[in-house]
Coordinates of C-alpha atoms in Angstrom, one line a residue:
X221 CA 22.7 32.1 -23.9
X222 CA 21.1 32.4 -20.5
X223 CA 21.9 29.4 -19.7
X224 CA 25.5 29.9 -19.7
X225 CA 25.2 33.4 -18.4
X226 CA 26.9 32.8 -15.3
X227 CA 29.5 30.8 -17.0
X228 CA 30.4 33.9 -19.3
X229 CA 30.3 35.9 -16.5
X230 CA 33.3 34.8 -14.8
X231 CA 35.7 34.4 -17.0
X232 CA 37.3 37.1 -19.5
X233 CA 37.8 34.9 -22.6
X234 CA 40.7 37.5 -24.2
X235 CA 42.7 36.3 -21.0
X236 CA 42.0 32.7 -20.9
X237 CA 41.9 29.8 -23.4
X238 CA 38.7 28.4 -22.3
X239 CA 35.9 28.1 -24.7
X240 CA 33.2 30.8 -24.6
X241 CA 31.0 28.2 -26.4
X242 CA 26.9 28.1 -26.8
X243 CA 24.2 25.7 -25.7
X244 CA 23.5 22.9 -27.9
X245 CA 20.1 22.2 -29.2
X246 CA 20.7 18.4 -29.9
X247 CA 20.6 15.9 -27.1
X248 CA 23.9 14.2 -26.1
X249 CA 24.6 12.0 -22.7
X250 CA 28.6 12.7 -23.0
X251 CA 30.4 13.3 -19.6
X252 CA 33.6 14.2 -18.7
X253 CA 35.7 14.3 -15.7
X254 CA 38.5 17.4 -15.7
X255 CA 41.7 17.1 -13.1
X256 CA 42.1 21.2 -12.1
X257 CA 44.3 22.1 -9.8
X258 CA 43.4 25.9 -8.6
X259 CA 43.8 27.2 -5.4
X260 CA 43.5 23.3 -4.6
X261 CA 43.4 20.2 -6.4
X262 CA 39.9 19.1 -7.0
X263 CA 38.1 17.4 -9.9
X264 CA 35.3 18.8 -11.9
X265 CA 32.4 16.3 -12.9
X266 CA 30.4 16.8 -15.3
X267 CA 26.9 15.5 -17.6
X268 CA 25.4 16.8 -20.6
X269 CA 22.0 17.8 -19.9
X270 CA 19.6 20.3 -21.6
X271 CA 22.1 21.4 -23.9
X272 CA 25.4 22.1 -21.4
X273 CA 27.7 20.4 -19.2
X274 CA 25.9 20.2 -15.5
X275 CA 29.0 20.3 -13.7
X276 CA 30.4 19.5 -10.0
X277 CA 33.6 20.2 -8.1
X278 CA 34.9 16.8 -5.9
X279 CA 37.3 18.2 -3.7
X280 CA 38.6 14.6 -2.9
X281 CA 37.4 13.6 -6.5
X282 CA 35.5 10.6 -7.6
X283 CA 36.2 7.1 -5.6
X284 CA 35.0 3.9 -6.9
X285 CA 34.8 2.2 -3.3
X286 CA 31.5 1.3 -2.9
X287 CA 29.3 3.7 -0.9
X288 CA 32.0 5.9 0.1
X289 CA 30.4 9.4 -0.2
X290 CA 32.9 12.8 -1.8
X291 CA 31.2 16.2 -1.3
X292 CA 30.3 17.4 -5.0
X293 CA 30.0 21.5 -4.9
X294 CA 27.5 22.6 -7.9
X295 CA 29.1 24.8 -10.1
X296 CA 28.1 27.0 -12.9
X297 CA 27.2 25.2 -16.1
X298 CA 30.0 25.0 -18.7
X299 CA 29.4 24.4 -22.6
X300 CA 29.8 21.7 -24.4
X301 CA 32.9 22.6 -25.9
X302 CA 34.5 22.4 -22.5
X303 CA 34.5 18.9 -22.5
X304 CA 37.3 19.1 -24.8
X305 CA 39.4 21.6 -23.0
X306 CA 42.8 20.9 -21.7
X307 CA 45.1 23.1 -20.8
X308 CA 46.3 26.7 -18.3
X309 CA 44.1 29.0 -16.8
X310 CA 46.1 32.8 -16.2
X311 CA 46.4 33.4 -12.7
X312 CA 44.3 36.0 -11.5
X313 CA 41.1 34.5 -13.7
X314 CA 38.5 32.5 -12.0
X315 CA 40.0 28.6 -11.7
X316 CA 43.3 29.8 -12.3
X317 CA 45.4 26.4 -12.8
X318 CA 46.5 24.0 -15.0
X319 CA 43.5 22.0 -16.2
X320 CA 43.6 17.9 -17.5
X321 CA 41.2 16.0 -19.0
X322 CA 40.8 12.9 -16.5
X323 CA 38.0 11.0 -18.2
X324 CA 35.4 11.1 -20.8
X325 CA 32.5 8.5 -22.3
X326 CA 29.0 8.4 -22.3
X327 CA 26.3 8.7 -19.5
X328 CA 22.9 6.6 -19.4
X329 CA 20.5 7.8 -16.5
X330 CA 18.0 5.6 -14.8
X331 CA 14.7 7.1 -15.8
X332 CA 13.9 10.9 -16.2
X333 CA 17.0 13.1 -16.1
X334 CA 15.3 15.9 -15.8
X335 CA 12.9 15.0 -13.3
X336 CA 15.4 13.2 -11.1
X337 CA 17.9 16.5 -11.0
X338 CA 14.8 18.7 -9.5
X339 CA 14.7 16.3 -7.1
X340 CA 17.8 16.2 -6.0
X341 CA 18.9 12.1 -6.7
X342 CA 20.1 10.7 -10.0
X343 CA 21.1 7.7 -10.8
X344 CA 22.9 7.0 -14.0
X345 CA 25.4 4.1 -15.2
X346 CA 29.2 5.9 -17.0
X347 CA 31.0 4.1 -19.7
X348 CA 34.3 6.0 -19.6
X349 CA 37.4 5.0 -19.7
X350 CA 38.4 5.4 -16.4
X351 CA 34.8 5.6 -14.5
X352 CA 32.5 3.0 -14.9
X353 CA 29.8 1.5 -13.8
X354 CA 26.5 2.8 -11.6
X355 CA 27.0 6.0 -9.9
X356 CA 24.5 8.2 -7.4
X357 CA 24.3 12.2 -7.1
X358 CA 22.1 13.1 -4.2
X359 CA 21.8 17.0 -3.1
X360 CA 21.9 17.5 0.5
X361 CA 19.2 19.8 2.5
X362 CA 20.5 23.7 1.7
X363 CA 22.9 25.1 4.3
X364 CA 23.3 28.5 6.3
X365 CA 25.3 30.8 3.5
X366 CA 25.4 28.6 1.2
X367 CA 25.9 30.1 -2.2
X368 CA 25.7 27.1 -4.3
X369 CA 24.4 23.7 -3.8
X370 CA 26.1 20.7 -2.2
X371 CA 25.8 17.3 -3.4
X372 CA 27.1 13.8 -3.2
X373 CA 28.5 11.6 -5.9
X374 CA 28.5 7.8 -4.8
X375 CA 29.8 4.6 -6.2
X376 CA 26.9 1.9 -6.2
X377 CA 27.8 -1.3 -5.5
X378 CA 28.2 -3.2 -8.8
X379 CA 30.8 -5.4 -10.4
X380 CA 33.2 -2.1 -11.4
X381 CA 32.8 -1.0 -7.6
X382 CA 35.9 -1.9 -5.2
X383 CA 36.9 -2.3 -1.6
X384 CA 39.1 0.1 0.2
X385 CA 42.1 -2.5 0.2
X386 CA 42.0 -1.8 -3.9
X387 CA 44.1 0.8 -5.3
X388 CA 42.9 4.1 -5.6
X389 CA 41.9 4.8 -9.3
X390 CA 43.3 8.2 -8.5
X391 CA 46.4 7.5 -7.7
X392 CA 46.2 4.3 -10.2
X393 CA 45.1 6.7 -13.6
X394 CA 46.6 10.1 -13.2
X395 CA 47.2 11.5 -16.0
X396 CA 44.9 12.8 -19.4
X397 CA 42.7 10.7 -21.3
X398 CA 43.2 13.5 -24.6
X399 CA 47.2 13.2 -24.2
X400 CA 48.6 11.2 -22.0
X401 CA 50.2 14.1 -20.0
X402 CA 50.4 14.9 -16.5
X403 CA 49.6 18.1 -14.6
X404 CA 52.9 19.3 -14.3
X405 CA 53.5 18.8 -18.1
X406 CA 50.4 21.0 -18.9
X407 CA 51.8 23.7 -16.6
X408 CA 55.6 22.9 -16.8
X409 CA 57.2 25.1 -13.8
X410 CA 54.3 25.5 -12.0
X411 CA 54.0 23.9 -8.3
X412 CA 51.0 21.9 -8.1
X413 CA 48.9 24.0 -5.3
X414 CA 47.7 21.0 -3.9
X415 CA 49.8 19.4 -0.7
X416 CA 49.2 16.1 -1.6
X417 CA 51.3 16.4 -4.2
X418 CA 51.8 12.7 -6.2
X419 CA 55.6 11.4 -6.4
X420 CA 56.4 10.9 -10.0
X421 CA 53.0 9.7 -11.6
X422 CA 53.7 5.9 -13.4
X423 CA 52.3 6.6 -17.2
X424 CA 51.2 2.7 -16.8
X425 CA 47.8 2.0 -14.9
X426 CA 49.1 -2.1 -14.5
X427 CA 52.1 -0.7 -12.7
X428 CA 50.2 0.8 -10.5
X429 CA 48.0 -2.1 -9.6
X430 CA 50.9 -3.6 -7.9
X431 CA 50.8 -0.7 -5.3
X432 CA 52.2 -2.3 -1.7
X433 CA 50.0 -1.5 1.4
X434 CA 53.1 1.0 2.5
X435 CA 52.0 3.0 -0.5
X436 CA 48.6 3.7 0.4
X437 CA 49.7 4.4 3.9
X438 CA 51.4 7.2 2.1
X439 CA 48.4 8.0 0.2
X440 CA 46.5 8.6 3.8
X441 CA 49.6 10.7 4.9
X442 CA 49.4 12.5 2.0
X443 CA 45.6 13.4 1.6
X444 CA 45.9 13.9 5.5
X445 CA 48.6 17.0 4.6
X446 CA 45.8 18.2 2.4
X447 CA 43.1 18.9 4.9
X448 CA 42.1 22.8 4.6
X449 CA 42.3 25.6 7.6
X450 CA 40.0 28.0 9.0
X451 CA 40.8 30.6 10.6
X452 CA 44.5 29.6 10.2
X453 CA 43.4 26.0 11.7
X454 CA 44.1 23.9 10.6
X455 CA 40.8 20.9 10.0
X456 CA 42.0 17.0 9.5
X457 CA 38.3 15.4 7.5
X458 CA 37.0 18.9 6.9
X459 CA 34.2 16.8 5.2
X460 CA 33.0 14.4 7.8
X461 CA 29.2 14.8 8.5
X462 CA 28.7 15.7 12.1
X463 CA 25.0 16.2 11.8
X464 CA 23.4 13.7 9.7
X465 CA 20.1 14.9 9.2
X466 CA 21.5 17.6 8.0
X467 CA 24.5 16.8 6.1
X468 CA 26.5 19.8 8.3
X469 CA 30.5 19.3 7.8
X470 CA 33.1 20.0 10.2
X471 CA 34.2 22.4 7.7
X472 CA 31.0 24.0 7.8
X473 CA 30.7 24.2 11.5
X474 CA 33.6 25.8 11.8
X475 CA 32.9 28.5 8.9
X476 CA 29.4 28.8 11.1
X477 CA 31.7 29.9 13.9
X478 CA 33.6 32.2 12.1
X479 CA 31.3 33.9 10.6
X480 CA 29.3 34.7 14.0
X481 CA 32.7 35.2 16.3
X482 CA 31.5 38.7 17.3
X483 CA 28.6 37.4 18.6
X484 CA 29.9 34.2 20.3
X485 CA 33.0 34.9 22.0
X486 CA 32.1 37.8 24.7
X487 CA 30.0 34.8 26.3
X488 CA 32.9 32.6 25.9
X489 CA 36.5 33.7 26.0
X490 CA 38.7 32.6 29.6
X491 CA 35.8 30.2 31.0
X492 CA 36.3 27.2 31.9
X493 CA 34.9 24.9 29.7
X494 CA 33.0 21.7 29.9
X495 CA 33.2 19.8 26.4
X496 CA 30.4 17.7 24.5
X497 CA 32.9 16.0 21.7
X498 CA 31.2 13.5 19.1
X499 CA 34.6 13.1 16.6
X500 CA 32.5 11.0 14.5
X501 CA 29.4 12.9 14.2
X502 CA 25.9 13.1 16.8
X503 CA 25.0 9.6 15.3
X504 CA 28.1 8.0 17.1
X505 CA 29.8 8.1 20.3
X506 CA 29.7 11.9 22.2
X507 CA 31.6 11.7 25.8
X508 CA 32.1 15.1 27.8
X509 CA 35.8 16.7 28.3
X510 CA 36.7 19.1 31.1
X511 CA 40.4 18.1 30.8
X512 CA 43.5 17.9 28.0
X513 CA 44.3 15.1 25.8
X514 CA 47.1 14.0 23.7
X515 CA 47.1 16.5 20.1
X516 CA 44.7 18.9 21.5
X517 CA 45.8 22.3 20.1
X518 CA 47.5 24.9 21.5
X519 CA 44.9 27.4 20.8
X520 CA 42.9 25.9 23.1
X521 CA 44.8 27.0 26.6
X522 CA 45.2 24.9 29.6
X523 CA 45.0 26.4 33.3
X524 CA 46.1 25.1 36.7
X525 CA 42.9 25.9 39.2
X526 CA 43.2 25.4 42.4
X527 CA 40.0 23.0 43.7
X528 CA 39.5 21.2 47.1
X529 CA 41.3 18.8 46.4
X530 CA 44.3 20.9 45.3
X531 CA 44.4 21.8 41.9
X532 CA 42.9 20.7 38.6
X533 CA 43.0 21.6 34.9
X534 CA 40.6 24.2 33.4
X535 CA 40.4 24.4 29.4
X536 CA 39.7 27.8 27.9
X537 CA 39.6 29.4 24.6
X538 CA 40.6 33.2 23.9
X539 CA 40.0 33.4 20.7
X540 CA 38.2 32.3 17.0
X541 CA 41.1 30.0 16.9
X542 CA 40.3 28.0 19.7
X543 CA 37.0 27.5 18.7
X544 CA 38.3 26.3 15.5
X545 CA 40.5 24.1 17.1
X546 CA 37.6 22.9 19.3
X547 CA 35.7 22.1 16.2
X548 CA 38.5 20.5 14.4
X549 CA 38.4 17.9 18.0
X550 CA 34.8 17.2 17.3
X551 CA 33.2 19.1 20.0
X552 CA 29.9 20.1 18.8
X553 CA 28.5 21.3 22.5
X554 CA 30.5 24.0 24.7
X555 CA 29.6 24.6 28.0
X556 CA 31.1 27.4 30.3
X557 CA 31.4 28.1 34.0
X558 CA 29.3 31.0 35.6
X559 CA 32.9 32.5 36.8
X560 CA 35.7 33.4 34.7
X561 CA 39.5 32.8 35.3
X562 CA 39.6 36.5 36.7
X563 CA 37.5 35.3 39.7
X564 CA 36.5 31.6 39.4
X565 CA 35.1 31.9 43.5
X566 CA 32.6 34.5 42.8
X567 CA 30.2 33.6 39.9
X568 CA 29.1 36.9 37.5
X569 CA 26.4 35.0 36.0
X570 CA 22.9 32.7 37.8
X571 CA 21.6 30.2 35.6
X572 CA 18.0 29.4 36.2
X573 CA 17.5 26.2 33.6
X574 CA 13.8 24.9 33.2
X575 CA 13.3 21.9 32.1
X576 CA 10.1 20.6 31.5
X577 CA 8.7 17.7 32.2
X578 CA 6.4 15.3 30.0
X579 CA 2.8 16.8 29.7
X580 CA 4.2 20.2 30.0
X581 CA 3.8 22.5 26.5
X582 CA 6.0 25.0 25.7
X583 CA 3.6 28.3 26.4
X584 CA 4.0 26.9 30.2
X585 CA 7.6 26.9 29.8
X586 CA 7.1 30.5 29.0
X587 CA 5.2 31.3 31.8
X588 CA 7.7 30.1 33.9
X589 CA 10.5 32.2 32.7
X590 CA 8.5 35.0 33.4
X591 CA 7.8 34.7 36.9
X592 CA 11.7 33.7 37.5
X593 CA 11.9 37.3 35.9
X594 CA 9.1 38.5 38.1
X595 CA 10.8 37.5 41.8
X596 CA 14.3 38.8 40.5
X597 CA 12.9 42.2 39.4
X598 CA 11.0 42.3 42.6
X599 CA 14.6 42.2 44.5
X600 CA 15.5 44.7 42.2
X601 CA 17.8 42.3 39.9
X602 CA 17.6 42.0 35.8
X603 CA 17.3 39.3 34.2
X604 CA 18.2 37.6 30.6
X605 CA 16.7 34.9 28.6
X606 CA 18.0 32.2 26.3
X607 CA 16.8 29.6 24.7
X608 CA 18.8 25.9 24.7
X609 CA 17.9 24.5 22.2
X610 CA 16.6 21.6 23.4
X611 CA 13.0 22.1 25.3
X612 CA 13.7 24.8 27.9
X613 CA 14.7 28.5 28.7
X614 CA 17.3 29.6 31.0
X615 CA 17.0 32.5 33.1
X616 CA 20.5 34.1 33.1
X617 CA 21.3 37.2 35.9
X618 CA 24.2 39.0 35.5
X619 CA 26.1 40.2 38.3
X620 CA 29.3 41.9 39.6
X621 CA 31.7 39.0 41.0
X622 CA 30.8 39.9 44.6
X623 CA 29.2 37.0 46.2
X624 CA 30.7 33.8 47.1
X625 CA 29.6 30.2 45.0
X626 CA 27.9 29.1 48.6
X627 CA 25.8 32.7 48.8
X628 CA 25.0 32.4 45.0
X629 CA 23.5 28.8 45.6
X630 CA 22.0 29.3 48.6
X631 CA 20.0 32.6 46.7
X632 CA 19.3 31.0 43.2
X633 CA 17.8 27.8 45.4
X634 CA 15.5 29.8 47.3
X635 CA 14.0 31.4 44.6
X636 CA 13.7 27.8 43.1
X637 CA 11.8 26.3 46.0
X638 CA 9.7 29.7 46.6
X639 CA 8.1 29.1 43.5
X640 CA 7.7 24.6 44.0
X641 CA 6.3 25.8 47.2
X642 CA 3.6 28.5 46.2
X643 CA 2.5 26.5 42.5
X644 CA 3.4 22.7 43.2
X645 CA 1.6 21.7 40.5
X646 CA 3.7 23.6 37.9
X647 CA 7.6 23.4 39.1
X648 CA 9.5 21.3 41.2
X649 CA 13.2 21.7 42.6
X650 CA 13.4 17.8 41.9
X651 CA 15.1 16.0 38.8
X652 CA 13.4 12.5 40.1
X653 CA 12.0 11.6 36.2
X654 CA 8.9 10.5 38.1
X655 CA 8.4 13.9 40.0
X656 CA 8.6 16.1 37.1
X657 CA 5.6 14.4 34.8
X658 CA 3.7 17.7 34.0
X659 CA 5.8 19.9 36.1
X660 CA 8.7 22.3 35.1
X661 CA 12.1 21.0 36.9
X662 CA 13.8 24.5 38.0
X663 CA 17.5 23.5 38.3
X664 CA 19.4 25.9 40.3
X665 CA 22.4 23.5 40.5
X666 CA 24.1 24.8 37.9
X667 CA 25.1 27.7 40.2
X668 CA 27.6 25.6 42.0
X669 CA 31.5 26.4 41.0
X670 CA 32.4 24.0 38.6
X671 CA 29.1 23.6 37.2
X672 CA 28.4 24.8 33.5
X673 CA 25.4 25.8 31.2
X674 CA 25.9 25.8 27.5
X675 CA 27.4 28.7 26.2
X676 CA 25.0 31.1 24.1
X677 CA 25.6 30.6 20.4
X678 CA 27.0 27.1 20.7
X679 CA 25.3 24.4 18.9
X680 CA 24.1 21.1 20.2
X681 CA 24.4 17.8 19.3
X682 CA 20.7 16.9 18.6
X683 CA 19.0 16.3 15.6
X684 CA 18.8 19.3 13.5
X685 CA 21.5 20.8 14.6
X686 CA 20.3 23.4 17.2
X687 CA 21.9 26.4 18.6
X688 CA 21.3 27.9 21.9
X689 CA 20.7 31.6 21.2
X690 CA 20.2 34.7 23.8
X691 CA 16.5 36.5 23.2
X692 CA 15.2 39.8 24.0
X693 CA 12.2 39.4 26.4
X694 CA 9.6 41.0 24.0
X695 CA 10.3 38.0 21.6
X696 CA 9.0 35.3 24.0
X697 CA 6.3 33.4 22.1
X698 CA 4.0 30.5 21.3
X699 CA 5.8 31.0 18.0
X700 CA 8.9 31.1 18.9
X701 CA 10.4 27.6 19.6
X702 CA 13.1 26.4 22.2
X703 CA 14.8 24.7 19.1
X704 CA 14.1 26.8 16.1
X705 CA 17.4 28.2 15.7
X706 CA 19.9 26.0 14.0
X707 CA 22.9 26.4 12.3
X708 CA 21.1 26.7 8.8
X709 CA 19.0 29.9 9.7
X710 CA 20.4 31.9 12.5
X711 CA 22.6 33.8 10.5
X712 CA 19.3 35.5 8.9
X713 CA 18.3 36.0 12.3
X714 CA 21.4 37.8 13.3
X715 CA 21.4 40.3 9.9
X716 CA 18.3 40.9 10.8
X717 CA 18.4 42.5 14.4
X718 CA 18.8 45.9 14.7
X719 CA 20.8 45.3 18.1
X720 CA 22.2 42.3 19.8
X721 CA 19.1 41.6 22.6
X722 CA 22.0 41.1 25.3
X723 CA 23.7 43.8 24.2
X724 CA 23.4 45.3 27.7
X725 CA 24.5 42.3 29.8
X726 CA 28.1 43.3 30.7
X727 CA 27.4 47.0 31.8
X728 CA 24.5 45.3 34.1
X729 CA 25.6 46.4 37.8
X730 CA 24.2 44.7 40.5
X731 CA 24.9 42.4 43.1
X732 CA 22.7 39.7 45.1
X733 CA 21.0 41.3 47.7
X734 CA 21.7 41.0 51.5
X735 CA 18.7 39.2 52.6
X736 CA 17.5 36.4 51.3
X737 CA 14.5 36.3 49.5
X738 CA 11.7 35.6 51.6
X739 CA 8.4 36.9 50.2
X740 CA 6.6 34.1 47.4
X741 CA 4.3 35.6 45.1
X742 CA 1.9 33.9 43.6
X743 CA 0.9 33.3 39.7
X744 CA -2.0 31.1 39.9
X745 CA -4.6 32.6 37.5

């Protein structure tokens, strides 16, 4: 009974036809593969283990090219008697759709089931009658929010494996294995949800084997007119990997956006923007953008700035949509100007980035944040902290857009070179590699007009997928590291603070200060 708990849980069975059903006490090794076309079209995989049907939603459904990898969702499990269901689900129950039963046959795993599902790979060999052959499931490291499990179901190479050239066994064996009917014959009148709707399906698989390259041009069109939207976006490959360490989806990035959009865009919205975009993930090529190109959305905005040259273009977002759209381009990194397009010739915000060198640990690091903090408070500025994450802090100072770029560079570099000056042996104004070995690099360039620091909240495209995150002083630790926060756990972090640790930053007002700062203090212990 517990076992199908959640199964029961969902479904009202004096609304809908599906099977309320029990766990079986006899060992079986049946699978079955059900066509369901909910609130999208997607295929439900399932194996009988322990008793019940462990069961998977493909959105793009099972392929049988070799290696390809479809994003398998864990579902609930479903009882055995599901495996002969066929038929409508009522709209307005859970899976509301017409359901068809794709495939069916046996399963035979490679060693022990049970032991290979708590780890997260099995491998198994399917004698159905469309799917056959050696297959993979391999669960993916857990996500931020992630309510249930994601997996991937992959074709091994093997004599029943085929090339993309081949025809899709999708589009080549639509219909049921139980009756021989279609979707739209289960559910006649209803209008398939999914947008990549099939022309009229043939009811003969050879038929279909005959398929012209034109047609699976079409296919492409067609599964491209299927892509999802967030935030009204809508995302072309919204399961492409982008971090592969991680196995973090475009889709996924942008829900990550989404869901921390409060938090993100007071930091962002009409900057100008300096783009990190890796289309294909952090493994592959990443190339910065500071200008248009050809399908870039129109929720990300494009300005005419004037610059010494004339003008130039500026891209900006102003809202969750243009991050979305951003995402759905492959930019993983955003970086934004210390001005905004109110005032792009008087910066409100100093970056003071320290980078540390080779030899230098992370507790130094800290120190060196705090005596930035130190000189500014002693000219009677505040100061904010952040963390990259990559290996360094920056120092951020907010200010009222008084100052011109030239003032603003000419302050932030003589704090920089007070402190190479008075401790030599622990910062340097230099970003000579050679220079820096054991020494924190203080780079008070970025307070030049079109130069940019990443954004707080935005990820980066590093291993682990990182996110640069603003901190409250107080929280500066050995513990605490540059890195730490990724796109898997700072939404804990978030819930959890009882007030956002820049929450003061905008109300800051202060300007730089006439003089320039002339007095070094000293650190040394």
């Amino acid at each position: 009974m517990a076992k199908l708990a959640a199964y029961r849980a969902k479904r009202d069975f004096t609304k809908t036809s599906e099977p309320a059903g029990k766990a079986s006490r006899r060992p079986g090794a049946s699978f079955v593969v059900h066509k369901h076309d909910a609130s999208r079209l997607h295929y439900d995989f399932r194996l009988e283990l322990d008793g019940v049907l462990k069961s998977w939603a493909v959105a793009k459904g099972p392929s049988l090219v070799k290696g390809e990898k479809r994003l398998a969702v864990k579902v609930e499990d479903h009882p055995l008697a599901y495996g002969d269901f066929e038929g409508t689900i009522p709209d307005g129950q859970y899976g509301g759709g017409a359901v068809l039963l794709w495939d069916r046959g046996a399963w035979e795993p490679e060693g022990d089931p049970h032991e290979a599902y708590e780890k997260g790979r099995l491998t198994f060999r399917l004698d159905g009658e469309k799917l056959n052959g050696t297959w993979h499931l391999v669960r993916m490291a857990k996500r931020p929010r992630e309510r249930q499990p994601s997996w991937l179901l992959i074709k091994a190479e093997d004599a029943h494996a085929r090339t993309e050239d081949d025809p899709d066994i999708l589009e080549e064996a639509p219909l049921s294995v139980k009756t021989g009917r279609s979707l739209e014959e289960i559910a006649p009148g209803r209008s398939a949800k999914s947008p990549a709707k099939r022309k009229a399906a043939s009811k003969s698989a050879s038929s279909a084997k005959t398929a012209k390259p034109a047609k699976r041009a079409s296919r492409a069109k067609a599964a491209k007119a299927s892509d999802i939207q967030v935030a009204g976006v809508p995302l072309t490959h919204p399961d492409r990997v982008l971090w592969e360490d991680q196995g973090l989806t475009k889709q996924e990035l942008a829900e990550f956006y989404l869901d921390i959009g409060e938090w993100l865009l007071p930091h962002l919205v009409d900057r100008p923007l300096t783009l990190i975009r890796c289309p294909g993930g952090t493994q592959k090529k990443c190339f910065v953008q500071r200008h248009s190109w050809a399908g870039m959305s129109d929720f990300i905005h494009r300005t005419t700035i004037p610059d010494n040259s004339g003008t130039q273009e500026a891209l900006t977002v102003t809202d969750i949509q243009g991050v979305i759209a951003l995402v759905q381009s492959g930019v993983l990194e955003m970086h934004v100007w210390g001005a905004t397009l109110a005032d792009l010739e008087r910066p409100d915000r100093l970056i003071f980035d320290l980078d540390p060198g080779e030899g230098v640990d992370w507790p130094r690091v800290i120190e060196g944040a705090l005596a930035v903090r130190e000189r500014l408070k002693a000219l009677g500025l505040e100061s904010f902290v952040k963390t990259t994450g990559g290996k360094g802090l920056h120092v951020v100072v907010p200010l009222k857009p008084k100052a011109p770029w030239k003032e603003a560079l000419a302050f932030s570099r003589g704090i920089a070179e007070a402190m190479a000056a008075d401790e030599p042996d622990r910062y340097t104004t230099t970003s000579v590699k050679q220079e820096r070995q054991g020494r924190i690099f203080i780079d008070y360039l970025r307070n030049n007009r079109e130069a940019s620091a990443v954004a707080p909240y935005s990820t980066r495209s590093r291993p682990g997928a990182p996110v640069a995150i603003p901190i409250a002083w107080e929280e500066l630790s050995p513990d605490l590291r540059p890195n730490g926060y990724t796109v898997e756990n700072l939404g804990k972090r978030l819930s959890s603070l009882k007030k956002d640790p820049w929450a003061g930053i905008r109300k800051v007002d202060q300007v730089l200060p006439e003089t320039k700062p002339a007095k070094r203090t000293s650190r040394k212990k």
